[in-house]
Tab-separated table of C-alpha atoms and ligand atoms in Angstrom:
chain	number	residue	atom	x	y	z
A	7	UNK	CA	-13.455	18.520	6.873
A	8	UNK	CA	-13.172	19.757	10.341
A	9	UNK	CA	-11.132	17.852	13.193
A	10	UNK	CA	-12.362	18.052	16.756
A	11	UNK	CA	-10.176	18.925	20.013
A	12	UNK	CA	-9.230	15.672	20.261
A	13	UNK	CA	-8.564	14.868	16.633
A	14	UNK	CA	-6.080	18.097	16.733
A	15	UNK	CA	-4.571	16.976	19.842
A	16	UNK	CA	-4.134	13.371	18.185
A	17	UNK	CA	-1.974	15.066	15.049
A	18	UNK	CA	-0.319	17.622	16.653
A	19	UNK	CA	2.988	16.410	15.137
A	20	UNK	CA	1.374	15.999	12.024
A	21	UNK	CA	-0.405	19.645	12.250
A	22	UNK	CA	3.223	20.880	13.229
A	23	UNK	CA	4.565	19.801	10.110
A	24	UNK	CA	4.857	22.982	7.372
A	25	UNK	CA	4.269	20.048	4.504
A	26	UNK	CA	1.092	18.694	6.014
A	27	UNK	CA	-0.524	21.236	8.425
A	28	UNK	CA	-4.295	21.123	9.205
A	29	UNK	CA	-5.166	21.023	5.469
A	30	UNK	CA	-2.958	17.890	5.325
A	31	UNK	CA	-4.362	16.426	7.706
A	32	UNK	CA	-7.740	17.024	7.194
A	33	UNK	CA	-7.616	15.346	3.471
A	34	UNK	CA	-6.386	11.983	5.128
A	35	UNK	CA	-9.246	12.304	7.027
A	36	UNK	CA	-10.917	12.491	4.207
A	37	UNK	CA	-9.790	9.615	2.288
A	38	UNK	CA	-10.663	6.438	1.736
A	39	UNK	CA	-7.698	4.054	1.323
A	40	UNK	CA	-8.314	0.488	0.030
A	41	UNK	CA	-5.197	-1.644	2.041
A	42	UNK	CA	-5.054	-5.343	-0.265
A	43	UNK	CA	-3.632	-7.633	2.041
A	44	UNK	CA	-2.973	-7.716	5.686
A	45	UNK	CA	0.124	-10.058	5.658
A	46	UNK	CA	4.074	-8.594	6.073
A	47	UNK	CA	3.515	-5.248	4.215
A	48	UNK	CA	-0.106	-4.497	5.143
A	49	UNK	CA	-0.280	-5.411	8.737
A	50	UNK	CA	2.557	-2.631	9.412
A	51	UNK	CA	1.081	-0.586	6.966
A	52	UNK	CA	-2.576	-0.757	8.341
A	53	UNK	CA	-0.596	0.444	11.938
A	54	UNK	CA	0.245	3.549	10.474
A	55	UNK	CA	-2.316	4.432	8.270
A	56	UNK	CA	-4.494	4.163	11.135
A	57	UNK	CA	-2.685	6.069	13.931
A	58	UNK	CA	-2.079	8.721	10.915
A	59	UNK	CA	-6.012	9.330	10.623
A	60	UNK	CA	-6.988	8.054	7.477
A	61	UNK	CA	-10.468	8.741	6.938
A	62	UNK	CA	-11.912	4.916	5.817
A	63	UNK	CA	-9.953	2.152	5.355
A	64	UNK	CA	-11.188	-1.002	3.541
A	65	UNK	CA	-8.712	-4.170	4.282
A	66	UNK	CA	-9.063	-6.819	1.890
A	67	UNK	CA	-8.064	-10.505	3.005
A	68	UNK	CA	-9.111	-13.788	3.418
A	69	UNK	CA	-6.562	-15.554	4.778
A	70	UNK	CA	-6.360	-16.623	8.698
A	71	UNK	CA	-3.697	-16.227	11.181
A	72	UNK	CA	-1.148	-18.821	11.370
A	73	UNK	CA	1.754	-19.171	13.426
A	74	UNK	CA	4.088	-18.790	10.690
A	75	UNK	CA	2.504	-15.253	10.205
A	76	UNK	CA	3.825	-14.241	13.538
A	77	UNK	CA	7.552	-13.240	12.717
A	78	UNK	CA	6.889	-10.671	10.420
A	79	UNK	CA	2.727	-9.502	10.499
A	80	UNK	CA	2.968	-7.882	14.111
A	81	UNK	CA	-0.524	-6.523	13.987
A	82	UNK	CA	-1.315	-10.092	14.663
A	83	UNK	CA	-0.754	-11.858	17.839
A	84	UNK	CA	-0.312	-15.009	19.473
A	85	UNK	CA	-3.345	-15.432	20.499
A	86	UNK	CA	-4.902	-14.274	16.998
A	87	UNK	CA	-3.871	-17.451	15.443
A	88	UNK	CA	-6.811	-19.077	13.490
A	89	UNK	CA	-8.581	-15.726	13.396
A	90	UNK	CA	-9.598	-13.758	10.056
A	91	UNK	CA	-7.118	-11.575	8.989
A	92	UNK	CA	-8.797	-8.383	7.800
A	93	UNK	CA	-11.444	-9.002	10.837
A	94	UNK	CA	-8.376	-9.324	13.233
A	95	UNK	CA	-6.696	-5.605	11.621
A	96	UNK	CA	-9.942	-3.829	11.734
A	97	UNK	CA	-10.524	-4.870	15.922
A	98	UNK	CA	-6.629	-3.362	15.833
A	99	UNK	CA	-7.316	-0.483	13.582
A	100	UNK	CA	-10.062	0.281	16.232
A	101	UNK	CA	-7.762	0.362	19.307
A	102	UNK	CA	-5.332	2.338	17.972
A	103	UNK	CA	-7.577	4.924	16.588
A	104	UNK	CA	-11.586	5.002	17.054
A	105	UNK	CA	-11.283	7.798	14.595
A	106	UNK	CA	-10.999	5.789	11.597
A	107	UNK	CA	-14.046	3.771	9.746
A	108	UNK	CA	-12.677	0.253	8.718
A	109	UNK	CA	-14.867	-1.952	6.299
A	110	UNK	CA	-13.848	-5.516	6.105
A	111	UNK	CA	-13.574	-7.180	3.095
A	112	UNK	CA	-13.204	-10.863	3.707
A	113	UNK	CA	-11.927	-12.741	0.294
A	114	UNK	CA	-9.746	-13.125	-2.305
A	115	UNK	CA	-9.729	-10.387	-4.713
A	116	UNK	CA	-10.325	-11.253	-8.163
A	117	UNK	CA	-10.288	-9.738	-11.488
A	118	UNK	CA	-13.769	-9.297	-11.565
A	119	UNK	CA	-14.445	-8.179	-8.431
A	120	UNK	CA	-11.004	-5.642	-8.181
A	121	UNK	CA	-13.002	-2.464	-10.040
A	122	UNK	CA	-15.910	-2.406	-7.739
A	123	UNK	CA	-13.808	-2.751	-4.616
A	124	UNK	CA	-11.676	0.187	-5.554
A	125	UNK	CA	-14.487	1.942	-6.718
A	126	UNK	CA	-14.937	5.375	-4.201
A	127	UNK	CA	-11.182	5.154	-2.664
A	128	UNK	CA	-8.628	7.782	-3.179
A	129	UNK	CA	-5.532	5.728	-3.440
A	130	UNK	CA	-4.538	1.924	-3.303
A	131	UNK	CA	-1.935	0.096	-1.240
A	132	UNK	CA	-1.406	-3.510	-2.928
A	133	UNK	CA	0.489	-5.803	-0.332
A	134	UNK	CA	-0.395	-8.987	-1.811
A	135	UNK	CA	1.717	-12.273	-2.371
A	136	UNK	CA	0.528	-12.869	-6.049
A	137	UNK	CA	1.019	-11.765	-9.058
A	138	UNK	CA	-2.156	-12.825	-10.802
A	139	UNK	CA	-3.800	-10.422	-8.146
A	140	UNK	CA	-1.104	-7.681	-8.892
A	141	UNK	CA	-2.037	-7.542	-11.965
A	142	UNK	CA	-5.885	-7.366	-11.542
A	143	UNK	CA	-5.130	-4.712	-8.921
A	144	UNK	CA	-3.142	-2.626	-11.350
A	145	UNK	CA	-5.255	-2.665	-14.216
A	146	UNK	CA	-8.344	-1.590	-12.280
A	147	UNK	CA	-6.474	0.886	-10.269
A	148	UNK	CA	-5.408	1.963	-13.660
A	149	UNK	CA	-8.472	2.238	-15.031
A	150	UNK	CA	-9.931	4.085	-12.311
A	151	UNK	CA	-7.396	6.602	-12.158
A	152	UNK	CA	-6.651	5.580	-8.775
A	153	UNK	CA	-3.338	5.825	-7.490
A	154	UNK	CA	-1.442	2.829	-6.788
A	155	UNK	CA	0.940	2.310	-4.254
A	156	UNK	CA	2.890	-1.488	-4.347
A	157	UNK	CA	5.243	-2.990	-2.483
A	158	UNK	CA	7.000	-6.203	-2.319
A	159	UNK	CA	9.529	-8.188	0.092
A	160	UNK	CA	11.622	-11.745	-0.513
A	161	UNK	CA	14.267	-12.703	1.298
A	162	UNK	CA	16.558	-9.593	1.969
A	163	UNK	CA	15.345	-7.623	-0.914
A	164	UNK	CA	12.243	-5.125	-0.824
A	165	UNK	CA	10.920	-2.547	-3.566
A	166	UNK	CA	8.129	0.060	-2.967
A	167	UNK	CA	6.378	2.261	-6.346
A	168	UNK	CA	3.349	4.447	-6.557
A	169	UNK	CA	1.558	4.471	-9.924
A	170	UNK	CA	-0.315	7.239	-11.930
A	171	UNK	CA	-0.107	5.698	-15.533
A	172	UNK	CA	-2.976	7.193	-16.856
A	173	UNK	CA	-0.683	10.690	-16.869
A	174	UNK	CA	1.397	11.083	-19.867
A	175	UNK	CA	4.546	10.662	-18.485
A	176	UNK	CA	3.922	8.430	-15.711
A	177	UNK	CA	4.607	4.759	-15.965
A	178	UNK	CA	1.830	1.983	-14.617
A	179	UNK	CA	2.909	-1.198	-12.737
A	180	UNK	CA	2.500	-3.414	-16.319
A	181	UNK	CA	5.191	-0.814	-17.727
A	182	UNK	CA	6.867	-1.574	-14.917
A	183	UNK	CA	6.772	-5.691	-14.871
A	184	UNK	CA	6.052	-6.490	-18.606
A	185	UNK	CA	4.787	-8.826	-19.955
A	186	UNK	CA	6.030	-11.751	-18.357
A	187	UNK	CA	5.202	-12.843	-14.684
A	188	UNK	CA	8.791	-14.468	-14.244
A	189	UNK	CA	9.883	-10.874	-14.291
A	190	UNK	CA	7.956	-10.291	-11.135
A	191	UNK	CA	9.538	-12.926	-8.948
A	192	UNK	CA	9.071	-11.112	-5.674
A	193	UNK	CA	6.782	-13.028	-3.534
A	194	UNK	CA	6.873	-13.829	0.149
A	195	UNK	CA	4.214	-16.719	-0.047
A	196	UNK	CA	6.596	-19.491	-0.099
A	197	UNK	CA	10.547	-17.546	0.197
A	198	UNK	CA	11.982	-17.013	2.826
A	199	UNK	CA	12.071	-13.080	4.503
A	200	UNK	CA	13.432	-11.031	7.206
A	201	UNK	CA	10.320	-10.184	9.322
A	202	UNK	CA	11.725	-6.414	10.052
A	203	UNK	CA	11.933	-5.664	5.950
A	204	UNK	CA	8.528	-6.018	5.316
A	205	UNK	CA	8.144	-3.624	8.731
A	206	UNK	CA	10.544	-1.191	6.611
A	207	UNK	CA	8.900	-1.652	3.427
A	208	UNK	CA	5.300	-1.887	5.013
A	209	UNK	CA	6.139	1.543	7.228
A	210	UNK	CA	7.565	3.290	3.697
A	211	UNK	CA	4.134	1.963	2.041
A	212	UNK	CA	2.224	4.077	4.173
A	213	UNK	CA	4.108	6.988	3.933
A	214	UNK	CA	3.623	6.765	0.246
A	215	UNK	CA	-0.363	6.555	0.413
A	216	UNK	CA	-0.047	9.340	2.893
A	217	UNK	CA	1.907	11.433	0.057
A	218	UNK	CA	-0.171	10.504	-2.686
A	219	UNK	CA	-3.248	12.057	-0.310
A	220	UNK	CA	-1.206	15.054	1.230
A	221	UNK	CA	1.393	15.660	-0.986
A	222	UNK	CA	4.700	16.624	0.148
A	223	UNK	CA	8.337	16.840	-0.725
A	224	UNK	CA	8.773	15.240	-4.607
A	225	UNK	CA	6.261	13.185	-6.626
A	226	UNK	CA	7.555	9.941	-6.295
A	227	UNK	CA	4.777	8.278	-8.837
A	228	UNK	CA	7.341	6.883	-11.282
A	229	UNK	CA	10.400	6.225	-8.816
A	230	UNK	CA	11.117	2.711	-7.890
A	231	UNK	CA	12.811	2.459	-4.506
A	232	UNK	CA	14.688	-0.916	-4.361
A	233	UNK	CA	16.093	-2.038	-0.883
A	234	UNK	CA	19.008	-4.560	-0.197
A	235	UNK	CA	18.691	-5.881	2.878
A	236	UNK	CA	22.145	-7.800	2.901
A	237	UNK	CA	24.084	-4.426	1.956
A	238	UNK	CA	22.191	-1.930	3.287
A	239	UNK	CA	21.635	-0.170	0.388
A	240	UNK	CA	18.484	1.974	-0.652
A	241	UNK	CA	18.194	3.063	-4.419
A	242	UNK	CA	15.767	5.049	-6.436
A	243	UNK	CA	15.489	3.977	-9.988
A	244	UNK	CA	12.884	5.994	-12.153
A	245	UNK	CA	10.894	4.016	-14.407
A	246	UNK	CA	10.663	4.505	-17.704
A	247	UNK	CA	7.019	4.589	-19.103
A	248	UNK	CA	6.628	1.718	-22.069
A	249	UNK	CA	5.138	3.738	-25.573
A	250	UNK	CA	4.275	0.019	-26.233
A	251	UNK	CA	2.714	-0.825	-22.794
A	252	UNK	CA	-1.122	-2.991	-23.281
A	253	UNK	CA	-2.486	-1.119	-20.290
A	254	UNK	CA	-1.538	2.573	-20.684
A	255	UNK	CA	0.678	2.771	-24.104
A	256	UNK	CA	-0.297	4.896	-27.088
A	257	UNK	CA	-2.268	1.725	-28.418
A	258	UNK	CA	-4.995	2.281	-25.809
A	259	UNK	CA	-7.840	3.822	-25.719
A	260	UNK	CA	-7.517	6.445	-22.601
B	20	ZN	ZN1	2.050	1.033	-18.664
């Protein structure tokens, strides 16, 4: 995939980089990036994927702007309130780079509807506020051998993982949560949380999808990067994968 003057112009500090280079940055043009959710995490997230070249990118929401949005979503503003969401990102995604193709997907996703959607993209970045829709998100990203890239903020406490489970030594997201959705607990629907975390978890999002499309540094499918707000404290846990896991454990069938 070649870029043009003014794509090479665009990503000179990209190009620049030894890590990513013009073969870097031609695969994110290449890809196809499937954003789910355009609240705290996605709506920084959608910023950067954008300005960073990404290829396609299909934002799924189908919620509307609301003033309570405002504090933490910044690719909204004040006079988006009432508008779609995912509309709202892609007019966004458009003015900061023309470059990029942006399909709008306005609804909730379900579990139904989650392996067709993530159908034909390269990796998946899962902002949402719900478990239920985790979950359908993870098993179908699963399934498709899709990479999944998560990330969650409450309060003063954010945590960011990409997911290969389908490799052998790679946990998935249920190995990761269990069984039981009270493990989960993370949620901004209803908490309360500082709007700048989910800019620093939303921003580190990104960078993850960008990794899992132009790899550099360490493969950080497995790692769980937890975030303490109140201490300022980052950690990096690595997850164990579960032999007894229902979605990629040796019971399966993949
Ligand atoms: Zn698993």
């Amino acid at each position: 995939m070649r870029l043009s003057d003014e794509e090479l112009e665009r990503y000179a500090r990209h190009i620049i980089l030894r890590e990513v280079g013009g073969a870097g940055q031609a695969r994110l043009k290449a890809a196809r990036v499937l954003v789910i959710g355009a609240g705290g995490i996605g709506a920084p997230a959608i910023q950067y994927l954008a300005a960073a070249g990404i290829g396609a990118l299909t934002i799924v929401d189908d919620d509307h702007v609301d003033r309570s949005n405002l504090q933490r979503q910044i690719l909204f503003a004040t006079a988006d309130i009432g508008a779609g969401k995912a509309e709202t990102a892609a007019a966004r995604v458009a003015a900061i780079n023309p470059n990029v193709a942006v399909r709008v997907e306005n609804r909730r996703l379900s579990a139904a509807d989650a392996p067709a959607l993530i159908a034909g993209h390269d990796v998946v970045l899962d902002g949402t506020d719900n478990f239920s829709t985790r979950l359908a998100v993870a098993d179908a990203a699963l399934a498709a051998r899709v990479p999944l890239v998560s990330s969650a903020v409450a309060e003063f406490e954010g945590q960011l993982g990409t997911f290969r489970g389908w490799e052998p030594d790679k946990p998935c997201y249920r190995c990761f949560v269990g069984r039981d959705p009270e493990r989960e607990g993370i949620s901004c629907s209803e908490q309360g949380v500082l709007g700048a975390l989910t800019g620093v978890l939303g921003s580190l999002a990104a960078l993850e999808v960008i990794r899992a499309l132009a790899p550099f540094g360490d493969d950080s499918a497995g790692k769980l990067l937890l975030v303490d707000a109140l201490a300022l404290r980052f950690r990096t846990l690595q997850l164990p994968k579960d032999p007894g896991c229902p979605a990629c454990g040796a019971g399966t069938l993949r």
